[in-house]
Each structure stands twice: as C-alpha cells, then as structure tokens.
mmCIF file of C-alpha atoms and ligand atoms in Angstrom:
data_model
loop_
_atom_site.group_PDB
_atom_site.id
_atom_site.type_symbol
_atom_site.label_atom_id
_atom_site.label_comp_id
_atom_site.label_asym_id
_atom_site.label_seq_id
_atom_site.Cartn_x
_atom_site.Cartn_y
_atom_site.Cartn_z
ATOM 1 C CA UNK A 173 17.793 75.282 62.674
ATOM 2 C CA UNK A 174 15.972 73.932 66.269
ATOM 3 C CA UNK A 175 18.281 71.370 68.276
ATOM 4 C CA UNK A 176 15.882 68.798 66.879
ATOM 5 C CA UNK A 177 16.223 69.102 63.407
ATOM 6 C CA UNK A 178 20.014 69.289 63.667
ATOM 7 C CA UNK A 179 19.052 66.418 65.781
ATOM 8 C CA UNK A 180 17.286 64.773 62.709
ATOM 9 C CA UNK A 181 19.496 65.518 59.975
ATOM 10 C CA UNK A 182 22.623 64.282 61.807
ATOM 11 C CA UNK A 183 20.660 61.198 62.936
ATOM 12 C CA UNK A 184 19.306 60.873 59.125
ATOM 13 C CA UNK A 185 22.802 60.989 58.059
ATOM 14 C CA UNK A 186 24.579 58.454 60.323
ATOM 15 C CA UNK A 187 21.614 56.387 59.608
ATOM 16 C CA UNK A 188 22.288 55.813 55.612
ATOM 17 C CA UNK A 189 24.253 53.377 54.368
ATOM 18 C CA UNK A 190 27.387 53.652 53.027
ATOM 19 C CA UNK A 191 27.445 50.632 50.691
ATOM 20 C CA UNK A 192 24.167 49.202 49.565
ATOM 21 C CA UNK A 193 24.487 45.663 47.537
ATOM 22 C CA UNK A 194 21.865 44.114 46.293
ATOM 23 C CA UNK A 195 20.613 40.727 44.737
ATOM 24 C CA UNK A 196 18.687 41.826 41.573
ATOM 25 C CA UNK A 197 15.981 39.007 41.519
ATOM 26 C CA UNK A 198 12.684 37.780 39.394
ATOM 27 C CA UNK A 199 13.222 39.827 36.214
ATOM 28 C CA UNK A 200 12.277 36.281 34.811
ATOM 29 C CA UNK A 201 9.056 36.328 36.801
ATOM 30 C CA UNK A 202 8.320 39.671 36.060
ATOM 31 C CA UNK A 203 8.143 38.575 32.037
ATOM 32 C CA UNK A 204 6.671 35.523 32.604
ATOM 33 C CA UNK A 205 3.520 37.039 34.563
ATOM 34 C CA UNK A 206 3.472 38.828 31.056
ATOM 35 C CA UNK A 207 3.374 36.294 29.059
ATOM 36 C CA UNK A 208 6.428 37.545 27.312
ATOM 37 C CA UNK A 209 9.831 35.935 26.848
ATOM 38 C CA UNK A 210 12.500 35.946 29.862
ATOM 39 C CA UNK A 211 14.531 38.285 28.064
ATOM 40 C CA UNK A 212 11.922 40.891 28.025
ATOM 41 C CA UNK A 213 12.370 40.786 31.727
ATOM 42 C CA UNK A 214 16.300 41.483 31.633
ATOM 43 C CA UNK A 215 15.588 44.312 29.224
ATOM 44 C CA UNK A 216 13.562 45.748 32.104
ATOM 45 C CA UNK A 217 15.753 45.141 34.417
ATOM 46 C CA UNK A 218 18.353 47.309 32.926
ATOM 47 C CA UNK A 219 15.953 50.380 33.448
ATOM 48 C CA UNK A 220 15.813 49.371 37.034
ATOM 49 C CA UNK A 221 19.428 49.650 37.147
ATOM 50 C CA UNK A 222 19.829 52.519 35.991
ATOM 51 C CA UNK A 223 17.183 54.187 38.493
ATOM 52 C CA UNK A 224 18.942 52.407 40.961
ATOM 53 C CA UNK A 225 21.891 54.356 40.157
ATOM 54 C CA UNK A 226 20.667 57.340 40.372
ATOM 55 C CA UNK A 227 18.514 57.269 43.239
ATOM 56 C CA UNK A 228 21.747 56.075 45.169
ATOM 57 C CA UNK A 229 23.381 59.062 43.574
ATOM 58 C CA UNK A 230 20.658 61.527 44.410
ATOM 59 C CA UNK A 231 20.402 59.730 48.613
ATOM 60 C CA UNK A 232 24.123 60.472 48.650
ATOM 61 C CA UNK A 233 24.642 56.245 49.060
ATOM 62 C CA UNK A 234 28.875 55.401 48.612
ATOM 63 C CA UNK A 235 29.143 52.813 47.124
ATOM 64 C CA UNK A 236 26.146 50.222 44.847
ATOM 65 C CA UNK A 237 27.195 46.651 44.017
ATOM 66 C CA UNK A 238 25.183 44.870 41.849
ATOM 67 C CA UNK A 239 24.768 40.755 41.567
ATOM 68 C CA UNK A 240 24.190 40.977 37.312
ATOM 69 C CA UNK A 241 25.402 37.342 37.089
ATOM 70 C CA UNK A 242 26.382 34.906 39.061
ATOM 71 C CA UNK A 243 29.121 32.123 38.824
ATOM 72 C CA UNK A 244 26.021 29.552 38.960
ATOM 73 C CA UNK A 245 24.279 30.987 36.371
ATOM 74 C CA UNK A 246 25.977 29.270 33.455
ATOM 75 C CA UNK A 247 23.829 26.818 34.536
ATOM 76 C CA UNK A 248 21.064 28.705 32.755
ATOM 77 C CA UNK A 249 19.825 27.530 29.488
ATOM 78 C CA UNK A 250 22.584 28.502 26.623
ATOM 79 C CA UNK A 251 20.587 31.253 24.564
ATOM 80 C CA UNK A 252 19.882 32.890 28.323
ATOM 81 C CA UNK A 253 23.231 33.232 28.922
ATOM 82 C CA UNK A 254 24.375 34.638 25.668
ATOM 83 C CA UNK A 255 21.490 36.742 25.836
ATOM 84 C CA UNK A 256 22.251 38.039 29.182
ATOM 85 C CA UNK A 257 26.483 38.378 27.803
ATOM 86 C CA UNK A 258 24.823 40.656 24.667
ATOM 87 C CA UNK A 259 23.076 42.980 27.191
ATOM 88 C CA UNK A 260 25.613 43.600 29.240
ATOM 89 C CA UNK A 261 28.074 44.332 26.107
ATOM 90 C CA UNK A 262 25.601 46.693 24.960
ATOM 91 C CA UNK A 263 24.087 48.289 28.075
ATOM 92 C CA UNK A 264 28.010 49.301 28.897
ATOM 93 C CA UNK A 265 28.705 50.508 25.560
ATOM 94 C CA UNK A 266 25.614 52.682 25.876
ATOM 95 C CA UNK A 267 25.444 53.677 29.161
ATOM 96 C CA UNK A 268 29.079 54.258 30.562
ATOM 97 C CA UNK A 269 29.655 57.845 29.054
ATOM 98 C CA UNK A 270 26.449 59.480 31.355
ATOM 99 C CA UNK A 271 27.895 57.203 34.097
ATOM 100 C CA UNK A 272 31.275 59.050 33.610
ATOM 101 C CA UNK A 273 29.206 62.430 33.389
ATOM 102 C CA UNK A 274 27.912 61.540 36.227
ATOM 103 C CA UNK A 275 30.814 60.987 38.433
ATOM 104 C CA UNK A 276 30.126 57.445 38.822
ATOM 105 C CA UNK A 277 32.779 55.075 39.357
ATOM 106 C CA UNK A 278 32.910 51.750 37.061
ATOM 107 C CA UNK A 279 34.196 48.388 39.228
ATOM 108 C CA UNK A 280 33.456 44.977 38.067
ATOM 109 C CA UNK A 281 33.939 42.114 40.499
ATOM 110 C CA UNK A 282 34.305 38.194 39.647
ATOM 111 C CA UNK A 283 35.979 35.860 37.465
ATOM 112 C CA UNK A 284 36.727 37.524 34.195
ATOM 113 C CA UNK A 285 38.838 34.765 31.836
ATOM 114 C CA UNK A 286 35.380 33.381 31.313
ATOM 115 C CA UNK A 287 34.025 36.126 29.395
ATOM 116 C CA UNK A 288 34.656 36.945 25.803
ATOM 117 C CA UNK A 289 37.592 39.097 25.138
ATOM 118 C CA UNK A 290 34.989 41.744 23.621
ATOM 119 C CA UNK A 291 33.050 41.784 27.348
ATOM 120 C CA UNK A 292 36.643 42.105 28.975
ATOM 121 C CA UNK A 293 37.797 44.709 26.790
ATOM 122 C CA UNK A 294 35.129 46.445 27.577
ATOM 123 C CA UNK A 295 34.716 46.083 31.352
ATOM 124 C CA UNK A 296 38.778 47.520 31.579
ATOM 125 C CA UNK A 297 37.788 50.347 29.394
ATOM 126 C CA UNK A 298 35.048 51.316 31.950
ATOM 127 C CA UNK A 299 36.789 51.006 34.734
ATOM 128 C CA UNK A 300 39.753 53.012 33.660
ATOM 129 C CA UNK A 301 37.923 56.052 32.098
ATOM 130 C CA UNK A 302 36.037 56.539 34.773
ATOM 131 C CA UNK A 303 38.819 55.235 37.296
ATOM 132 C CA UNK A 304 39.239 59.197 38.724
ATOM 133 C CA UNK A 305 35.583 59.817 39.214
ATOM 134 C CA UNK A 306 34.409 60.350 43.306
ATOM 135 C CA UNK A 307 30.320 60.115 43.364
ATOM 136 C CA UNK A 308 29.007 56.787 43.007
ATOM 137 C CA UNK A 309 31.197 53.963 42.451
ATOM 138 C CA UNK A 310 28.877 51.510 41.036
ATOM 139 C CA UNK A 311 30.317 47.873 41.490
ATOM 140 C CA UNK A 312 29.131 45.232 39.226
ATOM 141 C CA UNK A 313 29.353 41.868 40.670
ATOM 142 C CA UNK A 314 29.482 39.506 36.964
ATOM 143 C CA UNK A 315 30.211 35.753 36.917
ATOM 144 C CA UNK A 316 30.672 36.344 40.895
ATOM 145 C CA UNK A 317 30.627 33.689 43.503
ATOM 146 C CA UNK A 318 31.510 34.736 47.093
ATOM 147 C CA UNK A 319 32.992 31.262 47.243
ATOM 148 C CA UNK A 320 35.331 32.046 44.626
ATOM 149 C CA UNK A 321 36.175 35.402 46.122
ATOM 150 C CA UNK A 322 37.222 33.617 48.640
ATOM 151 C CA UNK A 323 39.480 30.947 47.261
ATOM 152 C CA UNK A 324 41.019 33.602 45.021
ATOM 153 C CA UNK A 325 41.965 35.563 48.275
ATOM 154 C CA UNK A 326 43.060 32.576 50.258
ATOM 155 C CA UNK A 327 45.219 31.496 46.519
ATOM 156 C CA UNK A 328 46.791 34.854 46.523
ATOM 157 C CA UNK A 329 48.365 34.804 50.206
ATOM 158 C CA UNK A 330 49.504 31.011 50.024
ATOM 159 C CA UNK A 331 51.425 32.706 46.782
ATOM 160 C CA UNK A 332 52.838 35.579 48.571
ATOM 161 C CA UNK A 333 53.529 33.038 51.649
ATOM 162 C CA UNK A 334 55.371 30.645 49.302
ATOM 163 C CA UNK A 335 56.929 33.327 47.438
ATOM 164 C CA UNK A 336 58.324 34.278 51.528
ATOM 165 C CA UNK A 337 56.720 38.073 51.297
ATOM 166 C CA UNK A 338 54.275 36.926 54.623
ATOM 167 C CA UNK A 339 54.368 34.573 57.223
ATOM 168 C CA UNK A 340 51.965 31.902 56.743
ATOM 169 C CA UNK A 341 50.997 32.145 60.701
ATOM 170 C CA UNK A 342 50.466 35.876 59.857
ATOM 171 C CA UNK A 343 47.534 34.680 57.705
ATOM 172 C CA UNK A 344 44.219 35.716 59.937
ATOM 173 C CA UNK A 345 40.649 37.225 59.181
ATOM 174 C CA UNK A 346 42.332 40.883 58.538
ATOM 175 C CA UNK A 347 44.673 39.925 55.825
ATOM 176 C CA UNK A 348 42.182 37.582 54.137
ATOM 177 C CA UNK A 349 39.291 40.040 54.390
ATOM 178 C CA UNK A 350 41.917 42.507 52.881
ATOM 179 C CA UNK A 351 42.693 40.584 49.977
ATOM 180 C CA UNK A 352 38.645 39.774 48.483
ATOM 181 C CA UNK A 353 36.779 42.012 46.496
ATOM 182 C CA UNK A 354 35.770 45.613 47.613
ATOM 183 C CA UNK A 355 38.173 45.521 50.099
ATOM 184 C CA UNK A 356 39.195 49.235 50.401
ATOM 185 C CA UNK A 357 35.645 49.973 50.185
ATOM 186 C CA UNK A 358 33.386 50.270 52.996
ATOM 187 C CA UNK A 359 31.750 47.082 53.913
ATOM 188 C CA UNK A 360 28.158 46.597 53.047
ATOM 189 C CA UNK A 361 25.676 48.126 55.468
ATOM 190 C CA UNK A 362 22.826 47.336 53.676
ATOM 191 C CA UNK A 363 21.941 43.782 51.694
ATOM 192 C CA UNK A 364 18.605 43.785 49.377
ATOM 193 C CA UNK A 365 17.316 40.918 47.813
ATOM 194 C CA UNK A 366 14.237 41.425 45.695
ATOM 195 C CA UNK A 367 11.823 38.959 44.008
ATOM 196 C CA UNK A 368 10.805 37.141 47.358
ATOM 197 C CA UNK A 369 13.880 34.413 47.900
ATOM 198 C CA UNK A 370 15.457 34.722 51.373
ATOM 199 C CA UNK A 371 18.414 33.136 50.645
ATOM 200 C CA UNK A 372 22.083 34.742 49.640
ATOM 201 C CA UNK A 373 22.691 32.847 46.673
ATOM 202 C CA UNK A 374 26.804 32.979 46.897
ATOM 203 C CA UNK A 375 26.513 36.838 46.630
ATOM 204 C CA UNK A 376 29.220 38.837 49.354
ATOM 205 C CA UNK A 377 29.546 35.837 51.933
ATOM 206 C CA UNK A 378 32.429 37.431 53.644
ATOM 207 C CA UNK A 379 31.349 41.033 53.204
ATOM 208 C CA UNK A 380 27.650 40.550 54.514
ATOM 209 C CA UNK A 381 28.847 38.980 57.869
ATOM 210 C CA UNK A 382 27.686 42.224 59.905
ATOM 211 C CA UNK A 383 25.697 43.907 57.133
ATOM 212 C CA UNK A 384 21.870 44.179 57.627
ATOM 213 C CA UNK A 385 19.476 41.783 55.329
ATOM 214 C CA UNK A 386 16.155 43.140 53.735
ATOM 215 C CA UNK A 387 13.881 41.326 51.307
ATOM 216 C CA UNK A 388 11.539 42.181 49.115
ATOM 217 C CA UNK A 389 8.888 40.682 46.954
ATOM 218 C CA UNK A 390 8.826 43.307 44.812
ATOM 219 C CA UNK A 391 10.503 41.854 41.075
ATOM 220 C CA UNK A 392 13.733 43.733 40.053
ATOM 221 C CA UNK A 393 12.092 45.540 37.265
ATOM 222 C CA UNK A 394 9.073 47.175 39.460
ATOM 223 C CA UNK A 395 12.008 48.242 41.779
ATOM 224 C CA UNK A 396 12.309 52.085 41.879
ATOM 225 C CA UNK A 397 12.976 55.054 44.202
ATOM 226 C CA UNK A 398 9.886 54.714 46.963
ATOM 227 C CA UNK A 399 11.159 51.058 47.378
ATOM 228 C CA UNK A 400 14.766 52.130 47.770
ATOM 229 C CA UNK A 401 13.148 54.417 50.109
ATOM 230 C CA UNK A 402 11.281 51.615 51.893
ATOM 231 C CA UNK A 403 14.236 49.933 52.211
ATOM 232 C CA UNK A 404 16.621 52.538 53.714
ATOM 233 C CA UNK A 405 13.752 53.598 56.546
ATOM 234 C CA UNK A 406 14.377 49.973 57.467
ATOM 235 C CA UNK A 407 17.427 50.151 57.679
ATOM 236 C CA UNK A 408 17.371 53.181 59.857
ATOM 237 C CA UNK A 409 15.368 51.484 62.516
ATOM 238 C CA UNK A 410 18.034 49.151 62.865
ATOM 239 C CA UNK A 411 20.379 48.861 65.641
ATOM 240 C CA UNK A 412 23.532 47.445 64.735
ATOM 241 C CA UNK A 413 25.363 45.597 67.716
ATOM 242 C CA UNK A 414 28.604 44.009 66.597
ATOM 243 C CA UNK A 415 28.186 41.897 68.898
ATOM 244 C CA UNK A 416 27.979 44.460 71.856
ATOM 245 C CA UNK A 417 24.629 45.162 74.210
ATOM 246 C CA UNK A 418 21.882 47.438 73.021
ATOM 247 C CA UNK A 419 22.587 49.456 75.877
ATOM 248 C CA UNK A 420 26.634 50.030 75.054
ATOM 249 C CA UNK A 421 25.281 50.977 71.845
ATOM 250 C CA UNK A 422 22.951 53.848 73.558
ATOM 251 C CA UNK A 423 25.484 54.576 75.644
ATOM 252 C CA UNK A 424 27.794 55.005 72.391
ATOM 253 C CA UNK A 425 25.752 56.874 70.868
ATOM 254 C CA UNK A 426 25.462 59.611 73.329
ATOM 255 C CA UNK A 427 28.788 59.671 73.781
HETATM 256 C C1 IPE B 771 17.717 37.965 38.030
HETATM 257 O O1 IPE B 771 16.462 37.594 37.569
HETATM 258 C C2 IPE B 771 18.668 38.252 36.887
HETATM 259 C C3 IPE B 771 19.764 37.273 36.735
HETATM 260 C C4 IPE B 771 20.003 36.247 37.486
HETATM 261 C C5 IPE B 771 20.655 37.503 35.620
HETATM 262 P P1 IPE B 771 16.128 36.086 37.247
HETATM 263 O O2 IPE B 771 16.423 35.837 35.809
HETATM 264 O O3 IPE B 771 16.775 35.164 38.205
HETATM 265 O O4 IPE B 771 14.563 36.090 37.472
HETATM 266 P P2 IPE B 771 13.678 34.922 38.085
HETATM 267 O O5 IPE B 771 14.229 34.611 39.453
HETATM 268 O O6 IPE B 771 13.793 33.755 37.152
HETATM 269 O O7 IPE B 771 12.312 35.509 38.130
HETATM 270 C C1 IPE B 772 21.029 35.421 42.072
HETATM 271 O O1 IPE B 772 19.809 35.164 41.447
HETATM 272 C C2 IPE B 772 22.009 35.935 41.085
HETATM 273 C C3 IPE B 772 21.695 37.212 40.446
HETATM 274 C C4 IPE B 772 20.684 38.000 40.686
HETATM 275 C C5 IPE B 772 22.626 37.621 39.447
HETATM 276 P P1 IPE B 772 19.397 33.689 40.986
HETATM 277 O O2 IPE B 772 18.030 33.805 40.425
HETATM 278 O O3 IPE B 772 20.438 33.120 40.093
HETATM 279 O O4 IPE B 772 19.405 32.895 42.376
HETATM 280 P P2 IPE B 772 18.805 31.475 42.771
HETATM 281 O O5 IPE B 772 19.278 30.498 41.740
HETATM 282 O O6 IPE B 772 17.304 31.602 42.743
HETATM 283 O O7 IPE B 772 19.315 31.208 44.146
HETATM 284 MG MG1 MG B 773 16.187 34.367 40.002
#
C-alpha cells in the first residue's frame, strides 16, 4: 500500500459516521404522485428500510435510528394510524429473524404505554432476542418526541433526587444527556431528512446538537444505496468544529 492510500483509507474511515439517524419523509407523496392510496407509500417505505439497513451494514455505519412514527402523528387521520400500527406489527414479525441473522441489534425508542399490548409484546421480544448481537444496532424511534425524551429524562432525576440517590445541584447537561435515549450509544454524526422539509420535526433535539444536517428531496421510498452514498461524501467534506477554529482542527488532525 503507497503512503497515500493508507492515507485514504484511514481518512475514509475517520470520515464515516458512527451513528446515522434519519427522518424518513414523503412516503405519502411518493403514493400520491401515483395516484395510489397513502398506504401504498408506507408499504414502500418498508423496502427502503430494509436497504437502508443493509447498506449501513455493508458501509460498516454503528449505529441507524429510524423516525417510523412520531409522537405528533396521532394527529394523522385514524385509519392512517392503525394502518401504519398493522405494518409495523407485521414488518417485525417478518423481518426480525434475518435481522438477528444478520447481527443486527433491535432498540426501540419512545413512549410505549400507547401502543397495543400486541405491538409491545412484540417490540420486547425483538429487542431481547437479538439483545447479544454486535453489527448493526438498528434503533427505531416509534411514537418518539425529542420533547418527551426529554421530560422523561429530566422526570427520572427529580425521582432519584427526591428519592436522595443525587444531589439536585448535581443535576447538569452530563447527567441529563446520560439519562435520554441512546445514551450509551455514540451520538449522531450524521442527521438525514428526506422528502424536501428542512425542519427537525421533534426527532433527537438533544442528540443532534453537534451532529451534521443533510436534506434531501429525494421521497423515502426512492431512497437507496447511491443516495446513502451521496449523503456520506457530504458528510466527509465536513469539518466538524465543536466550537473550536478550523485551524485547531488542522492542527488536531495532524497531530
Ligand atoms: C413519512 O412519510 C412516514 C411517517 C410519518 C409515518 P409521510 O407519511 O409523512 O409522507 P408525506 O410527508 O405525507 O409525503
Ligand atoms: C416526521 O415526519 C416523522 C416521521 C418521519 C416519522 P412528518 O411528516 O410527520 O413531519 P412534519 O409533520 O411534516 O413536520
Ligand atoms: Mg411527512
């Protein structure tokens, strides 16, 4: 191997992202420019996920959350929602044992008392069978808010202050952060939104503070492994300050 390519193919590697999440947008749209019914569009969108899945797999990518449902979108007309409930019922059912084949690691993230005790049952069985597994872990983000995450983290440490475990003037960014969702995984490096919005729609509001943003108006179900591609060269071309000068980042990096 030249200096240059070992050059390259460290670079390459420091230069992927750990933990991708994205915002799976305009499955909706997608049908609609069809002329076929909305739920055509989820139906595609689950193929989407799973390439998704495995081109993360394949690119060597940590850790994949998924937005599948948000804790606004109840607000969704009622045979949407139960629609969208039946798919992901059966899409687990169907798909978790060549996730567990696969190494892939089931998490599901959000409120879960508002599901149906079928969905729950379901979602614990996932995660435990496939609890061991060290490829992928595949986080689904279902009836998620990051506002929620939030309270729920900020609920649990006035408990454990009340309860006298912490101090309540031990209570900073650290222990909150520690207590949300994903928190021992790495944070999210890279944030995609398809389907054209530019907006983060109560996704990872704590998690994305430092984590790079890309759109795309490509619809969820024509998303596939060139745009993933797409994607992760722009994130490569990023440089990522925390807050520090371009040039102690250089210097950093030479270091
Ligand atoms: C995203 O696609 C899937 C979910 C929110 C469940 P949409 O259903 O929001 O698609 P558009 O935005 O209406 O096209
Ligand atoms: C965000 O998409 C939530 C998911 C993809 C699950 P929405 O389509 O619900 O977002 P808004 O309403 O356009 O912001
Ligand atoms: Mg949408």
């Amino acid at each position: 191997m030249t200096r240059e390519s070992v050059q390259s193919a460290s670079s390459s590697v420091a230069q992927l992202p750990r933990h991708v999440a994205i915002i799976m947008d305009g499955n909706g749209r997608w049908a609609c420019q069809r002329n076929r019914p909305r739920a055509m569009g989820h139906r595609e969108g689950v193929k989407a996920v799973r390439r998704a899945v495995k081109a993360c797999r394949e690119r060597g990518i940590e850790v994949l959350t998924l937005f599948a449902f948000s804790s606004e979108n109840w607000r969704r007309p009622k045979t949407e929602v139960s629609l969208l409930m039946e798919l992901f019922v059966h899409t687990i059912r169907k798909e978790i044992d060549e996730l567990h084949r696969n190494d892939v690691c089931m998490r599901f993230i959000g409120e879960r008392s508002a599901f149906e005790p079928k969905m729950r049952a379901l979602m614990d069985e996932a995660e435990a069978r496939t609890a061991g597994n060290r490829g992928l872990t595949l986080a689904m983000a279902v009836n998620y808010g990051g506002r929620w995450d939030i309270a729920t983290a900020a609920r649990e440490l006035a408990k454990r202050a009340l309860a006298g475990e912490i101090a309540v003037d031990s209570i900073d960014s650290d222990s909150l952060g520690a207590s949300l969702s994903l928190a021992d995984l790495p944070e999210p490096d890279l944030f995609i939104r398809t389907g054209g919005e530019q907006r983060i729609s109560n996704y990872l509001l704590w998690q994305l503070a430092y984590t790079e943003l890309y759109f795309t108006d490509l619809l969820w179900p024509d998303f596939d492994d060139a745009a993933l591609g797409e994607a992760l060269q722009s994130f490569a071309r990023r440089q990522r300050r925390f807050g520090r000068t371009g040039d102690q980042v250089e210097q950093s990096r030479r270091a």
